[in-house]
Each structure stands twice: as structure tokens, then as C-alpha cells.
PDB file of C-alpha atoms in Angstrom:
ATOM      1  CA  MET A  86      -9.690   4.360  28.377  1.00 54.00           C
ATOM      2  CA  THR A  87     -10.708   5.199  24.790  1.00 77.00           C
ATOM      3  CA  ALA A  88      -8.595   3.559  22.094  1.00 87.00           C
ATOM      4  CA  PRO A  89      -6.429   5.924  20.054  1.00 94.00           C
ATOM      5  CA  ALA A  90      -7.936   7.194  16.831  1.00 95.00           C
ATOM      6  CA  ILE A  91      -6.596   5.981  13.483  1.00 97.00           C
ATOM      7  CA  VAL A  92      -5.593   8.523  10.863  1.00 97.00           C
ATOM      8  CA  LEU A  93      -4.885   6.982   7.468  1.00 98.00           C
ATOM      9  CA  VAL A  94      -2.236   9.151   5.830  1.00 97.00           C
ATOM     10  CA  ALA A  95      -2.201   9.277   2.044  1.00 95.00           C
ATOM     11  CA  ASP A  96      -0.653  11.417  -0.655  1.00 91.00           C
ATOM     12  CA  GLY A  97      -1.513  11.545  -4.339  1.00 86.00           C
ATOM     13  CA  PRO A  98      -3.254  14.018  -6.626  1.00 91.00           C
ATOM     14  CA  ASP A  99      -6.597  15.703  -6.059  1.00 92.00           C
ATOM     15  CA  ASP A 100      -8.347  13.385  -8.488  1.00 93.00           C
ATOM     16  CA  ASP A 101     -11.944  12.172  -8.239  1.00 95.00           C
ATOM     17  CA  ALA A 102     -11.047   8.505  -8.770  1.00 96.00           C
ATOM     18  CA  VAL A 103      -8.194   8.674  -6.256  1.00 96.00           C
ATOM     19  CA  ASN A 104     -10.336  10.507  -3.707  1.00 96.00           C
ATOM     20  CA  SER A 105     -13.158   7.968  -4.064  1.00 96.00           C
ATOM     21  CA  SER A 106     -10.773   5.025  -3.689  1.00 97.00           C
ATOM     22  CA  LEU A 107      -9.185   6.446  -0.535  1.00 97.00           C
ATOM     23  CA  ALA A 108     -12.614   7.192   0.941  1.00 97.00           C
ATOM     24  CA  ALA A 109     -13.649   3.595   0.182  1.00 98.00           C
ATOM     25  CA  ILE A 110     -10.602   2.274   2.066  1.00 98.00           C
ATOM     26  CA  ARG A 111     -11.494   4.450   5.068  1.00 98.00           C
ATOM     27  CA  ASP A 112     -15.177   3.459   4.945  1.00 98.00           C
ATOM     28  CA  ASP A 113     -14.315  -0.242   4.660  1.00 97.00           C
ATOM     29  CA  LEU A 114     -12.216   0.028   7.811  1.00 98.00           C
ATOM     30  CA  ARG A 115     -14.962   1.938   9.618  1.00 98.00           C
ATOM     31  CA  ALA A 116     -17.530  -0.724   8.717  1.00 97.00           C
ATOM     32  CA  ALA A 117     -15.252  -3.479  10.020  1.00 97.00           C
ATOM     33  CA  ARG A 118     -14.260  -1.635  13.202  1.00 96.00           C
ATOM     34  CA  PRO A 119     -17.124   0.620  14.354  1.00 96.00           C
ATOM     35  CA  ASP A 120     -15.499   0.710  17.793  1.00 95.00           C
ATOM     36  CA  LEU A 121     -12.601   2.807  16.478  1.00 95.00           C
ATOM     37  CA  ARG A 122     -12.495   6.424  15.332  1.00 96.00           C
ATOM     38  CA  ILE A 123     -11.032   6.319  11.844  1.00 98.00           C
ATOM     39  CA  PHE A 124     -10.107   9.288   9.679  1.00 98.00           C
ATOM     40  CA  LEU A 125      -8.347  10.009   6.408  1.00 98.00           C
ATOM     41  CA  GLY A 126      -5.704  12.751   6.196  1.00 96.00           C
ATOM     42  CA  ARG A 127      -4.082  13.852   2.943  1.00 95.00           C
ATOM     43  CA  VAL A 128      -0.638  15.370   2.540  1.00 91.00           C
ATOM     44  CA  GLY A 129       0.510  17.486  -0.367  1.00 82.00           C
ATOM     45  CA  GLY A 130      -2.595  19.602  -0.882  1.00 80.00           C
ATOM     46  CA  PRO A 131      -5.857  17.600  -1.313  1.00 87.00           C
ATOM     47  CA  GLU A 132      -8.626  17.642   1.268  1.00 91.00           C
ATOM     48  CA  PRO A 133      -9.153  16.465   3.915  1.00 93.00           C
ATOM     49  CA  SER A 134      -5.720  17.754   4.849  1.00 93.00           C
ATOM     50  CA  LEU A 135      -3.783  16.018   7.592  1.00 93.00           C
ATOM     51  CA  GLU A 136      -3.377  19.369   9.320  1.00 91.00           C
ATOM     52  CA  GLY A 137      -7.136  19.844   9.387  1.00 93.00           C
ATOM     53  CA  VAL A 138      -7.796  16.319  10.632  1.00 94.00           C
ATOM     54  CA  VAL A 139      -5.328  16.665  13.524  1.00 92.00           C
ATOM     55  CA  ALA A 140      -6.756  20.093  14.407  1.00 91.00           C
ATOM     56  CA  ALA A 141     -10.281  18.621  14.464  1.00 93.00           C
ATOM     57  CA  LEU A 142      -9.121  15.808  16.743  1.00 93.00           C
ATOM     58  CA  VAL A 143      -7.626  18.342  19.144  1.00 91.00           C
ATOM     59  CA  GLU A 144     -10.836  20.378  19.073  1.00 92.00           C
ATOM     60  CA  ASP A 145     -12.831  17.249  19.898  1.00 92.00           C
ATOM     61  CA  ALA A 146     -10.512  16.573  22.861  1.00 90.00           C
ATOM     62  CA  VAL A 147      -9.149  13.364  21.352  1.00 90.00           C
ATOM     63  CA  GLY A 148      -6.026  12.649  23.357  1.00 88.00           C
ATOM     64  CA  GLU A 149      -4.254  10.036  21.215  1.00 92.00           C
ATOM     65  CA  ALA A 150      -4.052   8.990  17.591  1.00 94.00           C
ATOM     66  CA  VAL A 151      -1.924   6.751  15.405  1.00 95.00           C
ATOM     67  CA  LEU A 152      -0.931   7.975  11.947  1.00 95.00           C
ATOM     68  CA  VAL A 153      -0.771   5.030   9.514  1.00 97.00           C
ATOM     69  CA  PRO A 154       0.973   5.866   6.198  1.00 96.00           C
ATOM     70  CA  LEU A 155      -0.798   4.177   3.274  1.00 97.00           C
ATOM     71  CA  ASP A 156       2.501   3.654   1.475  1.00 97.00           C
ATOM     72  CA  LEU A 157       2.893   0.284  -0.244  1.00 97.00           C
ATOM     73  CA  VAL A 158       6.541   0.622  -1.296  1.00 97.00           C
ATOM     74  CA  SER A 159       8.266   1.802   1.907  1.00 96.00           C
ATOM     75  CA  ALA A 160       8.834  -0.611   4.772  1.00 94.00           C
ATOM     76  CA  ALA A 161      10.194   1.629   7.517  1.00 91.00           C
ATOM     77  CA  ASP A 162      10.526   5.296   6.519  1.00 90.00           C
ATOM     78  CA  HIS A 163       7.705   7.824   6.395  1.00 88.00           C
ATOM     79  CA  ARG A 164       7.378  11.318   5.006  1.00 84.00           C
ATOM     80  CA  PRO A 165       9.411  13.829   7.071  1.00 84.00           C
ATOM     81  CA  GLU A 166       6.345  16.073   7.466  1.00 81.00           C
ATOM     82  CA  LEU A 167       4.763  13.497   9.748  1.00 85.00           C
ATOM     83  CA  ASP A 168       7.436  14.099  12.379  1.00 79.00           C
ATOM     84  CA  THR A 169       6.056  17.617  12.826  1.00 75.00           C
ATOM     85  CA  PHE A 170       2.727  16.173  13.926  1.00 66.00           C
ATOM     86  CA  HIS A 171       4.488  13.564  16.023  1.00 59.00           C
ATOM     87  CA  ARG A 172       5.807  16.373  18.248  1.00 61.00           C
ATOM     88  CA  SER A 173       2.459  18.131  18.688  1.00 65.00           C
ATOM     89  CA  PRO A 174       1.948  19.358  22.286  1.00 74.00           C
ATOM     90  CA  ASP A 175      -1.851  19.197  22.002  1.00 81.00           C
ATOM     91  CA  ILE A 176      -2.315  15.519  21.211  1.00 88.00           C
ATOM     92  CA  HIS A 177      -0.244  12.378  21.662  1.00 89.00           C
ATOM     93  CA  LEU A 178       0.558  10.965  18.220  1.00 91.00           C
ATOM     94  CA  ALA A 179       2.484   7.955  17.021  1.00 91.00           C
ATOM     95  CA  VAL A 180       3.526   7.392  13.427  1.00 92.00           C
ATOM     96  CA  SER A 181       3.321   3.717  12.533  1.00 93.00           C
ATOM     97  CA  ARG A 182       5.421   1.931   9.979  1.00 93.00           C
ATOM     98  CA  PRO A 183       3.996   2.234   6.459  1.00 96.00           C
ATOM     99  CA  VAL A 184       1.739  -0.537   5.218  1.00 96.00           C
ATOM    100  CA  GLY A 185       4.649  -1.473   2.941  1.00 96.00           C
ATOM    101  CA  PRO A 186       5.183  -4.442   0.609  1.00 96.00           C
ATOM    102  CA  ALA A 187       4.099  -7.045   3.160  1.00 95.00           C
ATOM    103  CA  SER A 188       3.771 -10.691   2.153  1.00 94.00           C
ATOM    104  CA  GLU A 189      -0.032 -10.358   2.281  1.00 94.00           C
ATOM    105  CA  LEU A 190       0.286  -8.140  -0.759  1.00 95.00           C
ATOM    106  CA  LEU A 191       0.725 -11.241  -2.916  1.00 96.00           C
ATOM    107  CA  ASN A 192      -2.647 -12.567  -1.753  1.00 96.00           C
ATOM    108  CA  ILE A 193      -4.266  -9.329  -2.871  1.00 96.00           C
ATOM    109  CA  LEU A 194      -2.464  -9.418  -6.209  1.00 97.00           C
ATOM    110  CA  ASP A 195      -3.519 -13.014  -6.821  1.00 97.00           C
ATOM    111  CA  GLU A 196      -7.144 -11.951  -6.354  1.00 96.00           C
ATOM    112  CA  ARG A 197      -6.685  -8.941  -8.640  1.00 96.00           C
ATOM    113  CA  VAL A 198      -4.976 -11.074 -11.321  1.00 97.00           C
ATOM    114  CA  ARG A 199      -7.893 -13.518 -11.333  1.00 95.00           C
ATOM    115  CA  GLU A 200     -10.321 -10.603 -11.675  1.00 95.00           C
ATOM    116  CA  ALA A 201      -8.309  -9.086 -14.536  1.00 95.00           C
ATOM    117  CA  LEU A 202      -8.082 -12.403 -16.385  1.00 95.00           C
ATOM    118  CA  HIS A 203     -11.817 -12.943 -15.984  1.00 93.00           C
ATOM    119  CA  ARG A 204     -12.552  -9.486 -17.394  1.00 90.00           C
ATOM    120  CA  GLY A 205     -10.354 -10.212 -20.394  1.00 85.00           C
ATOM    121  CA  GLY A 206     -11.642 -13.732 -20.956  1.00 89.00           C
ATOM    122  CA  ALA A 207      -8.136 -15.208 -20.534  1.00 85.00           C
ATOM    123  CA  LEU A 208      -7.659 -18.720 -19.196  1.00 83.00           C
ATOM    124  CA  GLU A 209      -3.943 -18.973 -18.421  1.00 90.00           C
ATOM    125  CA  ILE A 210      -0.741 -17.012 -17.951  1.00 96.00           C
ATOM    126  CA  ASP A 211       2.882 -17.947 -18.493  1.00 96.00           C
ATOM    127  CA  GLY A 212       4.532 -14.791 -17.134  1.00 98.00           C
ATOM    128  CA  LEU A 213       3.914 -12.193 -14.429  1.00 98.00           C
ATOM    129  CA  ILE A 214       5.126  -8.671 -13.746  1.00 98.00           C
ATOM    130  CA  LEU A 215       5.162  -7.109 -10.298  1.00 98.00           C
ATOM    131  CA  ALA A 216       4.907  -3.378 -11.033  1.00 98.00           C
ATOM    132  CA  ALA A 217       5.262  -0.734  -8.342  1.00 98.00           C
ATOM    133  CA  PRO A 218       5.846   3.025  -8.267  1.00 97.00           C
ATOM    134  CA  ALA A 219       9.310   4.311  -7.432  1.00 96.00           C
ATOM    135  CA  GLY A 220       9.981   6.221  -4.236  1.00 93.00           C
ATOM    136  CA  GLY A 221      10.162   3.528  -1.587  1.00 94.00           C
ATOM    137  CA  ASP A 222      12.882   3.233   1.016  1.00 94.00           C
ATOM    138  CA  VAL A 223      15.823   0.827   0.795  1.00 95.00           C
ATOM    139  CA  ARG A 224      14.105  -1.824   2.895  1.00 95.00           C
ATOM    140  CA  GLY A 225      10.957  -1.542   0.830  1.00 96.00           C
ATOM    141  CA  SER A 226      12.883  -1.989  -2.410  1.00 96.00           C
ATOM    142  CA  SER A 227      14.517  -5.109  -1.003  1.00 96.00           C
ATOM    143  CA  LEU A 228      11.148  -6.515   0.027  1.00 97.00           C
ATOM    144  CA  LEU A 229       9.624  -5.813  -3.382  1.00 97.00           C
ATOM    145  CA  ALA A 230      12.414  -7.848  -4.996  1.00 97.00           C
ATOM    146  CA  ARG A 231      11.711 -10.624  -2.501  1.00 97.00           C
ATOM    147  CA  ARG A 232       7.983 -10.520  -3.273  1.00 97.00           C
ATOM    148  CA  ALA A 233       8.770 -10.978  -6.973  1.00 98.00           C
ATOM    149  CA  ARG A 234      10.874 -14.050  -6.183  1.00 97.00           C
ATOM    150  CA  GLN A 235       8.185 -15.436  -3.876  1.00 98.00           C
ATOM    151  CA  TRP A 236       5.509 -14.890  -6.509  1.00 98.00           C
ATOM    152  CA  ALA A 237       7.628 -16.706  -9.092  1.00 98.00           C
ATOM    153  CA  ALA A 238       8.209 -19.644  -6.745  1.00 97.00           C
ATOM    154  CA  HIS A 239       4.519 -19.855  -5.863  1.00 97.00           C
ATOM    155  CA  HIS A 240       3.237 -19.871  -9.449  1.00 97.00           C
ATOM    156  CA  ARG A 241       6.310 -21.537 -10.972  1.00 97.00           C
ATOM    157  CA  ILE A 242       6.494 -19.056 -13.813  1.00 97.00           C
ATOM    158  CA  PRO A 243       8.890 -16.150 -14.473  1.00 98.00           C
ATOM    159  CA  VAL A 244       8.172 -12.896 -12.635  1.00 98.00           C
ATOM    160  CA  GLN A 245       9.769  -9.573 -13.563  1.00 98.00           C
ATOM    161  CA  LEU A 246       9.917  -6.650 -11.150  1.00 98.00           C
ATOM    162  CA  ALA A 247       9.177  -3.244 -12.710  1.00 98.00           C
ATOM    163  CA  VAL A 248       9.750  -0.092 -10.652  1.00 98.00           C
ATOM    164  CA  GLU A 249       7.962   2.780 -12.355  1.00 97.00           C
ATOM    165  CA  GLU A 250       9.088   6.405 -12.463  1.00 95.00           C
ATOM    166  CA  GLY A 251       5.776   7.460 -14.006  1.00 92.00           C
ATOM    167  CA  SER A 252       6.413   6.977 -17.718  1.00 95.00           C
ATOM    168  CA  GLY A 253       5.355   3.343 -18.075  1.00 96.00           C
ATOM    169  CA  ARG A 254       8.728   2.411 -19.552  1.00 97.00           C
ATOM    170  CA  ALA A 255       9.717   0.004 -16.797  1.00 98.00           C
ATOM    171  CA  THR A 256       6.506  -2.002 -17.188  1.00 98.00           C
ATOM    172  CA  ALA A 257       6.757  -2.036 -20.984  1.00 98.00           C
ATOM    173  CA  SER A 258      10.382  -3.155 -20.752  1.00 98.00           C
ATOM    174  CA  ALA A 259       9.440  -5.983 -18.368  1.00 98.00           C
ATOM    175  CA  VAL A 260       6.723  -7.164 -20.761  1.00 98.00           C
ATOM    176  CA  ALA A 261       9.207  -7.059 -23.655  1.00 97.00           C
ATOM    177  CA  SER A 262      11.727  -9.065 -21.626  1.00 97.00           C
ATOM    178  CA  LEU A 263       9.215 -11.839 -20.932  1.00 98.00           C
ATOM    179  CA  ARG A 264       8.061 -11.867 -24.545  1.00 97.00           C
ATOM    180  CA  ALA A 265      11.689 -12.249 -25.631  1.00 97.00           C
ATOM    181  CA  GLN A 266      11.739 -15.414 -23.498  1.00 96.00           C
ATOM    182  CA  GLY A 267       8.805 -16.772 -25.487  1.00 96.00           C
ATOM    183  CA  ARG A 268       6.097 -15.824 -22.967  1.00 96.00           C
ATOM    184  CA  ARG A 269       2.858 -14.710 -24.604  1.00 94.00           C
ATOM    185  CA  HIS A 270       0.275 -14.732 -21.813  1.00 97.00           C
ATOM    186  CA  ILE A 271       1.604 -12.083 -19.451  1.00 98.00           C
ATOM    187  CA  ALA A 272      -0.310 -10.487 -16.576  1.00 98.00           C
ATOM    188  CA  VAL A 273       0.755  -7.416 -14.620  1.00 98.00           C
ATOM    189  CA  GLY A 274       0.195  -7.156 -10.874  1.00 98.00           C
ATOM    190  CA  SER A 275       0.012  -3.475  -9.960  1.00 98.00           C
ATOM    191  CA  VAL A 276       1.252  -2.393  -6.523  1.00 98.00           C
ATOM    192  CA  TYR A 277      -0.719   0.852  -6.704  1.00 98.00           C
ATOM    193  CA  LEU A 278      -3.126   1.736  -3.928  1.00 97.00           C
ATOM    194  CA  THR A 279      -5.434   3.920  -6.035  1.00 97.00           C
ATOM    195  CA  PRO A 280      -6.000   4.715  -9.747  1.00 97.00           C
ATOM    196  CA  THR A 281      -3.575   7.628  -9.927  1.00 96.00           C
ATOM    197  CA  PRO A 282      -2.529   9.064 -13.299  1.00 96.00           C
ATOM    198  CA  ASP A 283       0.771   7.184 -12.901  1.00 97.00           C
ATOM    199  CA  TYR A 284      -1.184   3.954 -12.518  1.00 97.00           C
ATOM    200  CA  GLN A 285      -3.133   4.706 -15.681  1.00 97.00           C
ATOM    201  CA  VAL A 286       0.069   5.411 -17.634  1.00 98.00           C
ATOM    202  CA  HIS A 287       1.678   2.171 -16.489  1.00 97.00           C
ATOM    203  CA  ALA A 288      -1.450   0.128 -17.263  1.00 98.00           C
ATOM    204  CA  HIS A 289      -1.733   1.524 -20.783  1.00 98.00           C
ATOM    205  CA  ALA A 290       1.989   0.935 -21.383  1.00 98.00           C
ATOM    206  CA  ALA A 291       1.636  -2.692 -20.291  1.00 98.00           C
ATOM    207  CA  LEU A 292      -1.259  -3.360 -22.639  1.00 97.00           C
ATOM    208  CA  ARG A 293       0.473  -1.644 -25.562  1.00 97.00           C
ATOM    209  CA  ALA A 294       3.552  -3.784 -24.943  1.00 97.00           C
ATOM    210  CA  GLY A 295       1.520  -6.985 -25.156  1.00 96.00           C
ATOM    211  CA  ALA A 296       0.305  -7.849 -21.645  1.00 97.00           C
ATOM    212  CA  ILE A 297      -3.053  -9.638 -21.672  1.00 96.00           C
ATOM    213  CA  ALA A 298      -4.186  -8.341 -18.269  1.00 96.00           C
ATOM    214  CA  VAL A 299      -3.354  -5.553 -15.819  1.00 97.00           C
ATOM    215  CA  THR A 300      -4.729  -5.652 -12.302  1.00 97.00           C
ATOM    216  CA  ALA A 301      -6.844  -2.905 -10.820  1.00 97.00           C
ATOM    217  CA  PRO A 302      -5.327  -0.863  -7.970  1.00 97.00           C
ATOM    218  CA  ILE A 303      -5.339  -2.479  -4.531  1.00 97.00           C
ATOM    219  CA  GLY A 304      -8.243  -0.447  -3.136  1.00 96.00           C
ATOM    220  CA  PRO A 305     -10.294  -1.702  -0.177  1.00 96.00           C
ATOM    221  CA  THR A 306      -9.748  -5.369   0.618  1.00 96.00           C
ATOM    222  CA  PRO A 307      -9.799  -7.481   3.797  1.00 96.00           C
ATOM    223  CA  HIS A 308      -6.048  -8.139   3.485  1.00 95.00           C
ATOM    224  CA  LEU A 309      -5.280  -4.404   3.356  1.00 97.00           C
ATOM    225  CA  ARG A 310      -7.614  -3.818   6.278  1.00 97.00           C
ATOM    226  CA  GLN A 311      -5.722  -6.340   8.402  1.00 96.00           C
ATOM    227  CA  LEU A 312      -2.377  -4.791   7.474  1.00 96.00           C
ATOM    228  CA  ILE A 313      -3.611  -1.348   8.498  1.00 97.00           C
ATOM    229  CA  LEU A 314      -4.904  -2.663  11.820  1.00 97.00           C
ATOM    230  CA  ALA A 315      -1.594  -4.443  12.462  1.00 95.00           C
ATOM    231  CA  ARG A 316       0.338  -1.199  11.889  1.00 95.00           C
ATOM    232  CA  TYR A 317      -2.144   0.611  14.132  1.00 96.00           C
ATOM    233  CA  ALA A 318      -1.663  -1.928  16.910  1.00 93.00           C
ATOM    234  CA  PHE A 319       2.106  -1.341  16.970  1.00 88.00           C
ATOM    235  CA  GLY A 320       1.574   2.419  16.981  1.00 88.00           C
ATOM    236  CA  ALA A 321      -0.887   2.146  19.848  1.00 90.00           C
ATOM    237  CA  MET A 322       1.703   0.168  21.832  1.00 86.00           C
ATOM    238  CA  GLU A 323       4.159   3.018  21.324  1.00 79.00           C
ATOM    239  CA  LEU A 324       1.633   5.458  22.801  1.00 80.00           C
ATOM    240  CA  LEU A 325       1.088   3.130  25.753  1.00 74.00           C
ATOM    241  CA  ASP A 326       4.807   2.794  26.445  1.00 62.00           C
ATOM    242  CA  GLY A 327       5.578   6.431  25.787  1.00 55.00           C
ATOM    243  CA  THR A 328       8.685   5.535  23.769  1.00 47.00           C
ATOM    244  CA  PRO A 329       9.168   4.915  20.047  1.00 43.00           C
ATOM    245  CA  THR A 330       9.106   1.295  18.980  1.00 39.00           C
ATOM    246  CA  GLN A 331      12.348   0.654  17.110  1.00 41.00           C
ATOM    247  CA  LEU A 332      12.344  -2.602  15.181  1.00 38.00           C
ATOM    248  CA  SER A 333      15.686  -4.046  14.147  1.00 38.00           C
ATOM    249  CA  ALA A 334      16.407  -5.249  10.635  1.00 38.00           C
ATOM    250  CA  GLU A 335      16.285  -8.832  11.923  1.00 36.00           C
ATOM    251  CA  VAL A 336      12.772  -8.343  13.335  1.00 37.00           C
ATOM    252  CA  LEU A 337      11.587  -6.751  10.109  1.00 43.00           C
ATOM    253  CA  GLU A 338      13.098  -9.624   8.148  1.00 45.00           C
ATOM    254  CA  GLY A 339      11.165 -12.203  10.100  1.00 47.00           C
ATOM    255  CA  GLU A 340       7.943 -10.203  10.180  1.00 47.00           C
ATOM    256  CA  GLU A 341       7.875  -9.624   6.421  1.00 53.00           C
ATOM    257  CA  SER A 342       9.030 -13.078   5.279  1.00 51.00           C
TER     258      SER A 342
END
């Protein structure tokens, strides 16, 4: 039996840099798993639209697919529009949990921080900011706060969490808070998947406020690839069983610790 297809579900503006980054994530996954059919579907307007991708799968007689939301700030909830596809009579679909703020995210951010420091010629840091866009679910917000605490414990330096509404104020305020504590070598870890305009605003705000380095968006990385495949695996199990996989808060707690 053919494995279900993977459809990476992403939102965001119709922007060349965003589109290229999302395509790179899809292509990285395809290169790693040539045995799987992997597609990218956009919601909110940009092409390739999720509607068009699902229609093409139906036309190609693909019987099953797992929709994997590329959302880094929600841990359990997905966009309501995805439930419409979930009930499609022409193809069996499962909607996986979002990628979310998993613990592996800190490994990616550590790599991005090192890259940012190298670009800026900096040698050390004495403060960190974990910056993420607003809009996640309650569980995701709780996990982001936990990631900030874990990051602080790992590096043994203060870490501020900044949840951005799009203006850059939260990041700038977090930088100011650390500077008020006497910290002068502050790096910002950006929990943004792609270089959206909101990412650019937050990055500029951080640098204006005195940060010495701001990480690039997550983009394609082996850690992200493994997270996507893990979400896909759970979704594929749901298709096999024929019933939704409901994970309790206790299971999520242990899985994301």
C-alpha cells in the first residue's frame, strides 16, 4: 500500500522571500525522503493554494494524505479551514498537530545564534531573547515560556520571552529589559519559519534597541525535517486506525519536555 502523501500547510504573505523559503523546506524534505509524495499548500491566498493541491491529489487518484501545519507557535490547534478538507469525501485526509514549539527548536536556535554571532564578528553573549509571533494556542504559549526557561538553564544566562504582535515593540522591550540588568551582549533567537515582513520588523527593532545579533528564520534544517516527519507519522497512524488521535495534556507534556 502506498504511503499517504504529505501536504505541508503554510500561511503568510505572497512574498518572494517567503515563497522561496517555503519551497526550500519542501525541497529539503523531498531530497531526504524521495519515497514520499510531498507537497506544499498555502492558505490565505498565495499559490500553490491548499485547495488546488488537494484537488490535484484527487485527480491523480491519491487516496490518502496528511496535512502538516507549519505553525511554530501552536501545539495542538490548527486553522479551522483545515477541518473542511478533513471531511472531504474524495480523499482520506488527516490533519496532524502543528510542528509547534518543540524542544528541538532550541537546537535550531542555538545553530542560528552561532551563525548570527559569526556574521557579526561577536565572540560572546550575556543575554538571550526568545522572540516569536503572536497567535499560538494556549498550549503553545505555555511551551514557549518553558522553552525560554530551558534555554536560560542550558546557557546559564538570562532569557526573555518576547511575543510579537507585528510592531517589534515586544522584542525591543525585551532588549531594553536585559540592558537595564547590565547585559550588553544580547542575541535574539527568532521563532519565525520564514522571512515575513513581521520578521523583518522585529529584527530591525531588536538591532535598534541594542541587540548584537538576530537569528535568521528557521528555514530548512534537519531538526525541522525530523519534526515534520514525526507529525506526519502520527497523522498516518490516524488514517490507518480510521479514528482521530486525541492526545491528552499529560501525553503532550511528556512529549514536549
